[in-house]
């Protein structure tokens, strides 16, 4: 990940220069004066920047929507630079430029770009970094916010402009910050709603499937670039199998790795083997072990949110080893597929279809599809949808998870806030859920040990793919009574029948149970005597009763307890 630091002060440029003087030049060897009190510093190779002029620069990787790459000098010269950039390129980038017309500095983060942008005001100057701990050289040591951690645990794990560190915010993907001499404001340039309302009543499934397929194949090929060999984490599920097909057509050698747990629920080998047979490749299989998990460390150390899951440590160690042994130059993953492909168990598709088409026989078709997926009964789905349709359309509200949290914690948790969901009139209910799932999965793509050794790519979470999937009506995602229907149609010719027709998913539950059972005493001590307990966030008595319960692990408490432990380890990592 690129390591950059930006300092901006439009009203008192001298203060910005003074703050910059504290920056270690041995770390940030490259320095750019964008102008008007904006200083950008970069650690790493010069190839990581694209500078079109003295007052405009792009950090990171950009890919053209249409070949060739547009003339960036012309893009920066147009009136609406941010909008034009988002329409013509995508990638993991941060664009910084001075608008001579308005004398304002603009900083844009790419929609769904994985180059982060954290912000903090220091000595009246705005400081933006890709690594939060770099703020210490400017006299600010990040401090964990107990209130934000409580909100995270209550179910607000989805990204927002607030982080779990005090006074540190995040510029979200698709947002730009505009700094003038009189005001600084954040603008949302990209949101999902312009893609969710395009000709819904006239959208045909075949065209939608082709658009999704084209976006996935092209985005995957662009991410591969000039790499001669990459590795794919192949679970045997639909999402990673689609990425396997896309990589097979990307013109590079691919190592396919399947991680097993020794538990039948986590054994995906037969499905993964069906995929590698279909694409003509070999399959590497490695068994994960609870012995390779250290509960005292967090792979999210240094990140502003407790996004890591400890059970991934075992698999990550094997991925790093095999990356080195095979000479693979990047790690690809099908992460985010469930969210992007709208894996829905809800009557919301009925509500969306009624809003788009009114009463029609096709509503019954969708009710039957929902019944086939959920088993709720078609008449029940219609009654449930009718009851919701009579109410006033509201913004989507994520569910609250209160298990093991104190009553005082839950009472103090603020409502979740995200700029996408401020839109009025409120978008279709199903599309609100779809957009929320996309937001909520972003944290799950961070906090992996492997990211320190190799670059990871998630083709299904790229801007072109997400835009193509948002344009698919929710009722088409459940058509035929099977989840993620359009994605299956898009790759029906290449996916082997066991994958194309598969409705179940594997899980890491068996590994998590092994880790939990193996470490009960340590877990009890760390949580009951840790920082979550000291801050009054967790209910010690209820938690102790759950941990002390003997016999085989049943229910879902073990998963929640492990999530608490992951947050505890992250909190400790900040000192």
Coordinates of C-alpha atoms in Angstrom, one line a residue:
X1 CA 0.0 0.0 0.0
X2 CA 1.3 3.5 -0.9
X3 CA 2.5 5.5 2.1
X4 CA 1.6 9.2 1.7
X5 CA 1.1 12.2 3.8
X6 CA -0.7 15.5 2.8
X7 CA -0.8 18.7 4.7
X8 CA -3.1 21.5 3.6
X9 CA -3.7 25.0 5.2
X10 CA -5.2 27.6 2.8
X11 CA -5.7 30.4 5.4
X12 CA -2.2 30.2 6.9
X13 CA 0.3 28.4 4.5
X14 CA 3.1 29.1 6.9
X15 CA 1.6 26.8 9.5
X16 CA 1.4 24.0 6.8
X17 CA 5.1 24.5 6.0
X18 CA 5.9 24.5 9.8
X19 CA 4.1 21.2 10.2
X20 CA 5.8 19.7 7.2
X21 CA 9.2 20.5 8.8
X22 CA 8.5 17.7 11.3
X23 CA 8.0 15.1 8.7
X24 CA 10.9 12.6 8.5
X25 CA 12.6 13.1 5.1
X26 CA 14.2 9.6 5.3
X27 CA 10.7 8.2 5.1
X28 CA 9.1 10.6 2.7
X29 CA 11.7 11.1 0.1
X30 CA 9.4 12.5 -2.6
X31 CA 7.8 15.8 -2.0
X32 CA 5.3 17.7 -4.2
X33 CA 4.2 21.3 -3.7
X34 CA 0.7 21.3 -5.2
X35 CA 0.4 25.0 -4.5
X36 CA -1.7 27.3 -2.2
X37 CA -0.6 25.7 1.0
X38 CA -0.9 22.0 -0.1
X39 CA 2.1 19.8 0.4
X40 CA 2.2 16.1 -0.6
X41 CA 4.8 13.6 0.5
X42 CA 5.3 10.1 -0.7
X43 CA 7.3 7.1 0.4
X44 CA 8.0 4.6 -2.4
X45 CA 8.8 4.5 -6.1
X46 CA 8.1 7.4 -8.4
X47 CA 6.2 5.0 -10.6
X48 CA 3.4 5.2 -8.0
X49 CA 2.5 8.7 -9.1
X50 CA 1.0 10.1 -12.3
X51 CA 1.7 13.9 -12.4
X52 CA 0.0 15.7 -15.3
X53 CA 1.1 19.2 -14.2
X54 CA 2.7 21.0 -11.3
X55 CA -0.6 21.5 -9.6
X56 CA -2.2 18.1 -10.2
X57 CA -1.2 14.6 -9.2
X58 CA -2.6 11.1 -9.0
X59 CA -1.3 8.6 -6.5
X60 CA -1.8 4.9 -7.1
X61 CA -3.2 2.8 -10.0
X62 CA -5.7 3.9 -12.5
X63 CA -7.3 1.9 -15.3
X64 CA -9.2 3.3 -18.2
X65 CA -12.9 2.6 -18.7
X66 CA -12.3 2.6 -22.4
X67 CA -8.8 2.1 -23.9
X68 CA -6.6 4.0 -24.1
X69 CA -6.1 5.9 -20.9
X70 CA -7.6 9.4 -21.3
X71 CA -5.4 12.5 -21.5
X72 CA -5.3 13.3 -17.7
X73 CA -4.1 16.9 -18.5
X74 CA -7.3 17.5 -20.3
X75 CA -9.3 15.9 -17.5
X76 CA -7.8 18.1 -14.9
X77 CA -8.4 21.2 -17.1
X78 CA -12.2 20.5 -17.4
X79 CA -14.7 22.2 -15.1
X80 CA -15.9 19.1 -13.1
X81 CA -12.7 17.2 -12.6
X82 CA -13.9 14.7 -10.0
X83 CA -17.0 13.7 -12.0
X84 CA -14.9 13.3 -15.2
X85 CA -12.2 11.2 -13.4
X86 CA -14.9 8.9 -12.0
X87 CA -16.5 8.5 -15.4
X88 CA -13.3 7.8 -17.3
X89 CA -11.0 5.8 -15.0
X90 CA -11.2 3.5 -12.0
X91 CA -8.7 2.0 -9.6
X92 CA -7.0 2.4 -6.3
X93 CA -6.1 6.0 -6.6
X94 CA -6.1 9.4 -4.8
X95 CA -6.3 12.5 -7.0
X96 CA -5.0 15.9 -5.7
X97 CA -5.2 19.1 -7.7
X98 CA -5.5 22.9 -7.4
X99 CA -8.4 24.4 -9.3
X100 CA -7.1 27.7 -10.5
X101 CA -10.6 29.0 -11.3
X102 CA -11.8 28.7 -7.8
X103 CA -8.4 28.7 -6.0
X104 CA -9.4 25.6 -4.1
X105 CA -7.5 22.4 -3.5
X106 CA -9.5 19.2 -4.3
X107 CA -8.6 15.7 -3.0
X108 CA -10.7 12.8 -4.5
X109 CA -10.6 9.2 -3.4
X110 CA -11.6 6.6 -6.0
X111 CA -14.9 4.8 -5.5
X112 CA -14.1 1.5 -3.9
X113 CA -10.4 2.3 -4.2
X114 CA -8.3 0.4 -1.7
X115 CA -5.9 3.2 -1.2
X116 CA -7.2 4.7 2.1
X117 CA -7.4 8.3 3.1
X118 CA -7.6 9.2 6.8
X119 CA -8.0 12.8 7.9
X120 CA -7.2 14.8 11.1
X121 CA -6.9 18.5 11.9
X122 CA -3.6 19.4 13.5
X123 CA -2.7 23.0 14.4
X124 CA -5.5 24.3 12.1
X125 CA -4.0 22.3 9.2
X126 CA -5.8 19.4 7.5
X127 CA -3.6 16.3 7.4
X128 CA -4.4 13.3 5.3
X129 CA -2.5 10.0 5.5
X130 CA -2.8 6.4 4.3
X131 CA -1.3 5.1 7.5
X132 CA -2.7 6.4 10.8
X133 CA 0.5 5.9 12.8
X134 CA 2.3 8.4 10.7
X135 CA 0.4 11.1 12.6
X136 CA 2.7 10.5 15.5
X137 CA 5.6 12.4 13.8
X138 CA 3.3 15.4 13.7
X139 CA 2.7 15.2 17.5
X140 CA -0.6 13.3 17.4
X141 CA -0.7 9.7 18.7
X142 CA -3.9 8.0 17.8
X143 CA -6.2 7.1 20.7
X144 CA -9.0 4.5 20.6
X145 CA -12.5 5.9 21.0
X146 CA -14.5 3.7 23.3
X147 CA -17.8 5.2 22.0
X148 CA -16.9 4.3 18.4
X149 CA -15.8 0.8 19.4
X150 CA -19.2 0.3 21.1
X151 CA -20.9 1.4 17.9
X152 CA -18.8 -1.0 15.9
X153 CA -19.8 -3.9 18.1
X154 CA -23.4 -2.9 18.1
X155 CA -23.6 -3.6 14.4
X156 CA -22.2 -0.5 12.9
X157 CA -19.2 -2.3 11.4
X158 CA -20.0 -0.8 8.0
X159 CA -17.7 2.0 7.0
X160 CA -18.7 5.6 7.6
X161 CA -16.8 8.9 7.8
X162 CA -16.1 8.1 11.5
X163 CA -13.4 5.7 12.5
X164 CA -12.8 3.9 15.8
X165 CA -9.9 6.4 16.6
X166 CA -10.6 9.7 18.3
X167 CA -10.7 12.7 16.0
X168 CA -9.6 10.7 13.0
X169 CA -12.1 10.5 10.1
X170 CA -12.0 8.8 6.7
X171 CA -12.6 10.2 3.3
X172 CA -14.8 7.5 1.8
X173 CA -14.5 6.2 -1.7
X174 CA -16.2 8.5 -4.2
X175 CA -15.9 11.5 -1.9
X176 CA -13.8 14.6 -2.5
X177 CA -12.7 17.1 0.1
X178 CA -12.6 20.7 -1.2
X179 CA -10.4 23.2 0.7
X180 CA -10.8 26.9 0.2
X181 CA -9.6 29.9 2.1
X182 CA -13.0 30.3 3.9
X183 CA -14.3 26.7 4.2
X184 CA -13.5 23.1 3.9
X185 CA -16.3 20.8 2.7
X186 CA -16.7 17.1 1.8
X187 CA -18.8 16.3 -1.2
X188 CA -20.1 12.9 -2.3
X189 CA -19.4 12.7 -6.0
X190 CA -20.3 9.0 -6.5
X191 CA -23.3 7.2 -5.0
X192 CA -25.2 4.1 -6.1
X193 CA -28.6 5.6 -6.8
X194 CA -27.9 6.8 -10.3
X195 CA -27.2 3.1 -11.2
X196 CA -30.2 1.6 -9.4
X197 CA -32.9 3.5 -11.2
X198 CA -32.0 3.0 -14.8
X199 CA -35.0 1.6 -16.8
X200 CA -35.8 -1.0 -14.2
X201 CA -39.1 -2.0 -15.8
X202 CA -37.5 -2.6 -19.2
X203 CA -34.3 -4.3 -18.0
X204 CA -33.9 -7.7 -19.5
X205 CA -31.9 -10.4 -17.7
X206 CA -29.9 -11.4 -20.7
X207 CA -28.5 -7.9 -21.3
X208 CA -27.9 -7.5 -17.6
X209 CA -26.0 -10.8 -17.4
X210 CA -23.8 -9.7 -20.4
X211 CA -23.0 -6.4 -18.7
X212 CA -22.0 -8.0 -15.5
X213 CA -19.9 -10.6 -17.3
X214 CA -18.1 -7.9 -19.4
X215 CA -17.3 -5.8 -16.4
X216 CA -15.9 -8.8 -14.4
X217 CA -13.7 -10.1 -17.3
X218 CA -12.3 -6.6 -18.2
X219 CA -11.7 -5.5 -14.6
X220 CA -9.9 -8.8 -13.8
X221 CA -7.7 -8.5 -16.9
X222 CA -6.8 -4.9 -16.0
X223 CA -5.9 -5.9 -12.4
X224 CA -3.7 -8.6 -13.6
X225 CA -1.9 -6.2 -15.9
X226 CA 1.6 -7.4 -16.8
X227 CA 1.9 -9.9 -14.0
X228 CA 3.1 -13.3 -15.3
X229 CA 1.7 -15.4 -12.4
X230 CA -0.9 -14.8 -9.7
X231 CA -2.6 -16.8 -6.9
X232 CA -6.3 -17.2 -6.4
X233 CA -7.9 -18.2 -3.2
X234 CA -10.5 -20.7 -4.5
X235 CA -13.1 -21.7 -2.0
X236 CA -15.3 -23.6 -4.4
X237 CA -18.1 -21.2 -3.9
X238 CA -19.8 -19.3 -6.8
X239 CA -17.9 -16.0 -6.3
X240 CA -14.3 -17.3 -6.3
X241 CA -15.2 -19.7 -9.1
X242 CA -16.3 -16.8 -11.3
X243 CA -13.0 -15.1 -10.6
X244 CA -11.2 -18.3 -11.6
X245 CA -13.0 -18.2 -14.9
X246 CA -12.1 -14.6 -15.4
X247 CA -8.4 -15.2 -14.5
X248 CA -8.3 -18.1 -17.0
X249 CA -9.2 -15.6 -19.7
X250 CA -6.8 -12.9 -18.5
X251 CA -3.6 -14.3 -20.1
X252 CA -1.6 -15.1 -17.0
X253 CA -0.5 -18.2 -15.1
X254 CA -2.7 -18.9 -12.0
X255 CA -2.0 -20.9 -8.9
X256 CA -5.3 -22.0 -7.3
X257 CA -5.3 -22.5 -3.5
X258 CA -8.0 -24.1 -1.4
X259 CA -7.9 -23.8 2.4
X260 CA -9.5 -26.6 4.3
X261 CA -10.4 -26.9 8.0
X262 CA -10.7 -30.7 8.6
X263 CA -14.4 -30.1 9.3
X264 CA -17.0 -31.2 6.8
X265 CA -18.7 -27.8 6.8
X266 CA -15.5 -26.2 5.7
X267 CA -14.3 -28.9 3.2
X268 CA -14.8 -27.3 -0.2
X269 CA -12.2 -29.4 -1.9
X270 CA -14.6 -31.3 -4.2
X271 CA -16.1 -28.0 -5.4
X272 CA -12.7 -26.3 -5.9
X273 CA -11.5 -29.4 -7.8
X274 CA -14.5 -29.2 -10.2
X275 CA -13.5 -25.6 -11.0
X276 CA -9.8 -26.2 -11.6
X277 CA -10.8 -29.2 -13.8
X278 CA -13.0 -26.9 -15.8
X279 CA -10.3 -24.3 -16.4
X280 CA -7.6 -26.9 -16.9
X281 CA -5.4 -26.1 -13.8
X282 CA -4.0 -27.8 -10.8
X283 CA -5.3 -27.2 -7.2
X284 CA -3.1 -26.6 -4.1
X285 CA -4.8 -27.7 -0.9
X286 CA -3.7 -26.7 2.6
X287 CA -5.3 -27.5 5.9
X288 CA -5.6 -24.7 8.4
X289 CA -4.7 -25.2 12.0
X290 CA -5.9 -23.5 15.2
X291 CA -2.3 -23.9 16.4
X292 CA -1.2 -21.2 14.0
X293 CA -3.5 -18.5 15.5
X294 CA -2.2 -16.1 18.1
X295 CA -5.1 -14.4 19.9
X296 CA -2.9 -11.7 21.4
X297 CA -2.2 -10.1 18.0
X298 CA -4.4 -8.3 15.6
X299 CA -3.8 -8.2 11.8
X300 CA -5.7 -4.9 11.9
X301 CA -3.0 -3.3 14.0
X302 CA -2.4 0.2 12.5
X303 CA -5.8 0.3 10.9
X304 CA -8.4 2.7 12.4
X305 CA -11.1 0.1 12.9
X306 CA -11.0 -3.5 14.4
X307 CA -11.6 -5.2 11.1
X308 CA -9.4 -8.3 11.5
X309 CA -10.7 -11.8 12.3
X310 CA -8.1 -14.0 14.1
X311 CA -9.1 -17.2 12.4
X312 CA -7.7 -15.9 9.1
X313 CA -4.1 -15.9 10.6
X314 CA -3.6 -19.6 9.9
X315 CA -4.7 -19.4 6.2
X316 CA -2.7 -16.2 5.7
X317 CA 0.5 -17.8 6.9
X318 CA 0.0 -20.6 4.3
X319 CA -0.8 -18.0 1.6
X320 CA 2.4 -16.1 2.2
X321 CA 4.4 -19.3 2.2
X322 CA 3.0 -20.5 -1.1
X323 CA 3.1 -17.1 -2.7
X324 CA 6.9 -17.1 -2.1
X325 CA 7.3 -20.8 -3.2
X326 CA 5.4 -20.4 -6.4
X327 CA 6.6 -16.9 -7.4
X328 CA 3.1 -15.5 -7.6
X329 CA 3.0 -11.7 -7.9
X330 CA -0.4 -11.0 -6.4
X331 CA -3.3 -12.7 -4.5
X332 CA -6.8 -12.7 -6.0
X333 CA -9.9 -13.4 -4.1
X334 CA -13.7 -13.6 -4.6
X335 CA -14.4 -11.5 -1.5
X336 CA -17.5 -9.3 -1.7
X337 CA -19.3 -11.5 -4.1
X338 CA -22.3 -12.2 -1.9
X339 CA -22.9 -8.4 -1.4
X340 CA -22.3 -7.4 -5.0
X341 CA -24.3 -10.2 -6.4
X342 CA -27.2 -9.3 -4.0
X343 CA -27.4 -12.6 -2.1
X344 CA -30.8 -11.7 -0.6
X345 CA -33.3 -13.6 1.7
X346 CA -36.0 -11.0 1.9
X347 CA -39.3 -9.9 0.4
X348 CA -37.6 -6.7 -0.8
X349 CA -37.5 -7.8 -4.5
X350 CA -41.3 -7.9 -4.4
X351 CA -41.5 -4.3 -3.1
X352 CA -39.0 -3.2 -5.8
X353 CA -40.9 -4.9 -8.6
X354 CA -44.2 -3.5 -7.5
X355 CA -42.7 0.0 -7.4
X356 CA -41.2 -0.4 -10.9
X357 CA -44.1 -2.2 -12.6
X358 CA -47.2 -1.9 -10.5
X359 CA -49.6 -4.9 -10.2
X360 CA -48.8 -7.7 -12.6
X361 CA -48.7 -11.4 -12.9
X362 CA -44.9 -11.2 -12.6
X363 CA -45.2 -10.3 -8.9
X364 CA -46.4 -13.9 -8.4
X365 CA -43.3 -15.1 -10.3
X366 CA -41.1 -13.2 -7.9
X367 CA -43.0 -14.5 -4.9
X368 CA -42.5 -18.0 -6.1
X369 CA -38.7 -17.3 -6.5
X370 CA -38.5 -16.0 -3.0
X371 CA -40.3 -19.0 -1.7
X372 CA -37.9 -21.3 -3.5
X373 CA -34.9 -19.6 -1.8
X374 CA -36.3 -19.0 1.7
X375 CA -39.1 -21.6 2.1
X376 CA -41.4 -18.9 3.5
X377 CA -44.3 -19.6 1.1
X378 CA -45.3 -17.4 -1.8
X379 CA -48.5 -16.2 -0.1
X380 CA -46.6 -15.3 3.0
X381 CA -44.1 -13.3 0.9
X382 CA -46.9 -11.4 -0.8
X383 CA -48.6 -10.6 2.5
X384 CA -45.4 -9.5 4.0
X385 CA -44.5 -7.3 1.1
X386 CA -48.0 -5.8 1.0
X387 CA -47.8 -4.9 4.6
X388 CA -44.5 -3.1 4.0
X389 CA -45.7 -1.4 0.8
X390 CA -48.5 0.3 2.8
X391 CA -46.0 2.0 5.0
X392 CA -43.9 5.1 4.3
X393 CA -40.7 4.4 2.5
X394 CA -37.8 4.9 5.0
X395 CA -34.0 4.9 4.8
X396 CA -32.4 1.5 5.5
X397 CA -31.5 1.0 9.1
X398 CA -28.9 -1.7 9.9
X399 CA -29.8 -4.2 12.7
X400 CA -28.3 -3.7 16.1
X401 CA -26.4 -6.6 17.7
X402 CA -26.6 -6.3 21.5
X403 CA -25.4 -9.7 22.6
X404 CA -22.9 -9.3 25.5
X405 CA -23.1 -5.5 25.5
X406 CA -24.3 -3.6 28.5
X407 CA -27.6 -1.7 28.5
X408 CA -25.8 1.5 29.0
X409 CA -23.6 0.8 25.9
X410 CA -26.6 0.1 23.7
X411 CA -28.5 3.3 24.9
X412 CA -25.5 5.4 24.0
X413 CA -24.9 4.0 20.5
X414 CA -25.7 6.7 17.9
X415 CA -27.7 6.0 14.8
X416 CA -25.5 4.7 11.9
X417 CA -24.8 7.5 9.4
X418 CA -23.6 7.3 5.8
X419 CA -23.9 9.9 3.1
X420 CA -25.4 7.5 0.6
X421 CA -28.5 7.0 2.8
X422 CA -29.3 10.7 3.1
X423 CA -30.8 10.6 -0.4
X424 CA -34.5 11.8 -0.7
X425 CA -36.8 10.5 -1.9
X426 CA -35.6 7.3 -0.4
X427 CA -34.5 4.7 -3.0
X428 CA -36.2 1.3 -3.5
X429 CA -36.0 -0.9 -0.3
X430 CA -34.2 -3.8 -2.0
X431 CA -31.7 -1.5 -3.6
X432 CA -31.1 0.2 -0.2
X433 CA -30.3 -3.2 1.2
X434 CA -28.0 -4.0 -1.8
X435 CA -26.1 -0.8 -1.3
X436 CA -25.8 -1.3 2.4
X437 CA -24.3 -4.8 2.0
X438 CA -21.7 -3.4 -0.4
X439 CA -20.7 -0.8 2.2
X440 CA -20.7 -3.3 5.0
X441 CA -18.4 -5.7 3.3
X442 CA -15.6 -3.2 2.8
X443 CA -14.2 -3.6 6.3
X444 CA -14.0 -7.4 5.7
X445 CA -11.4 -6.8 2.9
X446 CA -9.0 -5.3 5.4
X447 CA -7.0 -6.6 8.3
X448 CA -5.1 -9.6 6.8
X449 CA -1.5 -10.6 7.6
X450 CA -1.0 -11.5 3.9
X451 CA -1.4 -7.8 2.9
X452 CA 1.9 -7.1 4.5
X453 CA 3.6 -9.5 2.1
X454 CA 1.6 -9.4 -1.2
X455 CA -0.9 -7.2 -2.9
X456 CA -4.4 -8.5 -2.8
X457 CA -7.1 -7.9 -5.4
X458 CA -10.9 -8.3 -5.2
X459 CA -12.2 -8.1 -8.8
X460 CA -15.8 -8.3 -7.7
X461 CA -15.4 -5.2 -5.6
X462 CA -14.2 -3.0 -8.4
X463 CA -16.2 0.1 -9.5
X464 CA -17.2 -1.2 -13.0
X465 CA -18.4 -4.5 -11.6
X466 CA -20.4 -2.8 -8.7
X467 CA -22.0 -0.4 -11.1
X468 CA -23.1 -3.2 -13.5
X469 CA -24.5 -5.2 -10.5
X470 CA -26.3 -2.2 -9.0
X471 CA -28.1 -1.7 -12.4
X472 CA -29.7 -5.2 -12.1
X473 CA -33.2 -5.1 -10.5
X474 CA -33.3 -7.1 -7.2
X475 CA -36.0 -9.4 -8.6
X476 CA -33.6 -10.6 -11.3
X477 CA -31.0 -11.6 -8.8
X478 CA -33.6 -14.1 -7.4
X479 CA -35.1 -15.2 -10.7
X480 CA -35.5 -18.9 -11.2
X481 CA -35.6 -19.4 -7.4
X482 CA -31.9 -19.4 -7.0
X483 CA -29.6 -16.7 -5.4
X484 CA -27.2 -14.6 -7.4
X485 CA -29.1 -15.7 -10.5
X486 CA -27.6 -13.1 -12.9
X487 CA -24.1 -14.0 -12.0
X488 CA -24.8 -17.6 -12.7
X489 CA -26.3 -16.8 -16.0
X490 CA -23.3 -14.6 -16.9
X491 CA -20.9 -17.5 -16.6
X492 CA -23.2 -20.4 -17.2
X493 CA -21.1 -21.7 -20.2
X494 CA -17.8 -21.9 -18.1
X495 CA -19.0 -22.9 -14.7
X496 CA -19.2 -26.7 -14.0
X497 CA -22.7 -27.9 -13.0
X498 CA -21.8 -28.5 -9.3
X499 CA -20.9 -24.8 -9.0
X500 CA -23.6 -23.3 -11.3
X501 CA -26.3 -25.2 -9.5
X502 CA -24.9 -24.9 -6.0
X503 CA -27.1 -23.2 -3.4
X504 CA -25.1 -23.9 -0.2
X505 CA -22.0 -22.2 1.1
X506 CA -19.0 -23.5 3.0
X507 CA -17.9 -21.9 6.2
X508 CA -15.0 -21.6 8.6
X509 CA -17.2 -22.3 11.6
X510 CA -15.4 -25.6 12.4
X511 CA -12.0 -23.8 12.6
X512 CA -13.4 -21.0 14.7
X513 CA -14.9 -23.6 17.1
X514 CA -11.6 -25.4 17.4
X515 CA -9.8 -22.1 18.2
X516 CA -12.5 -21.2 20.8
X517 CA -12.4 -24.6 22.5
X518 CA -8.6 -24.6 22.6
X519 CA -8.4 -21.2 24.2
X520 CA -11.4 -20.8 26.5
X521 CA -9.3 -20.0 29.6
X522 CA -7.2 -17.4 27.7
X523 CA -10.3 -15.9 26.1
X524 CA -12.0 -15.6 29.5
X525 CA -9.1 -13.8 31.0
X526 CA -8.5 -11.5 28.1
X527 CA -12.1 -10.3 27.8
X528 CA -13.1 -10.1 31.5
X529 CA -9.9 -8.3 32.5
X530 CA -9.4 -6.4 29.3
X531 CA -10.2 -2.9 27.9
X532 CA -13.7 -3.7 26.7
X533 CA -14.6 -4.6 30.2
X534 CA -12.8 -1.7 31.8
X535 CA -14.7 0.7 29.5
X536 CA -18.0 -0.8 30.6
X537 CA -18.8 -1.9 27.0
X538 CA -19.4 -5.6 27.7
X539 CA -21.6 -7.3 30.2
X540 CA -19.1 -9.3 32.2
X541 CA -21.5 -11.6 34.0
X542 CA -23.4 -12.7 30.9
X543 CA -20.2 -13.2 29.0
X544 CA -18.6 -15.2 31.9
X545 CA -21.7 -17.5 32.0
X546 CA -21.4 -18.1 28.3
X547 CA -17.7 -18.9 28.3
X548 CA -18.0 -21.1 31.4
X549 CA -20.8 -23.2 29.8
X550 CA -19.4 -26.7 29.4
X551 CA -20.2 -29.3 26.9
X552 CA -20.2 -29.2 23.0
X553 CA -20.4 -25.7 21.5
X554 CA -23.9 -24.9 20.4
X555 CA -25.6 -21.7 19.1
X556 CA -23.7 -18.7 17.8
X557 CA -22.2 -17.3 21.0
X558 CA -18.8 -18.6 20.3
X559 CA -18.6 -16.5 17.1
X560 CA -19.7 -13.4 18.9
X561 CA -17.2 -14.0 21.7
X562 CA -14.4 -14.4 19.1
X563 CA -15.4 -11.1 17.5
X564 CA -15.1 -9.4 20.9
X565 CA -11.7 -11.0 21.3
X566 CA -10.6 -9.6 17.9
X567 CA -11.7 -6.1 19.0
X568 CA -9.8 -6.5 22.3
X569 CA -6.6 -7.5 20.4
X570 CA -6.9 -4.5 18.1
X571 CA -7.5 -2.1 21.0
X572 CA -4.4 -3.4 22.7
X573 CA -2.3 -2.9 19.5
X574 CA -2.8 0.9 19.9
X575 CA -1.1 0.9 23.3

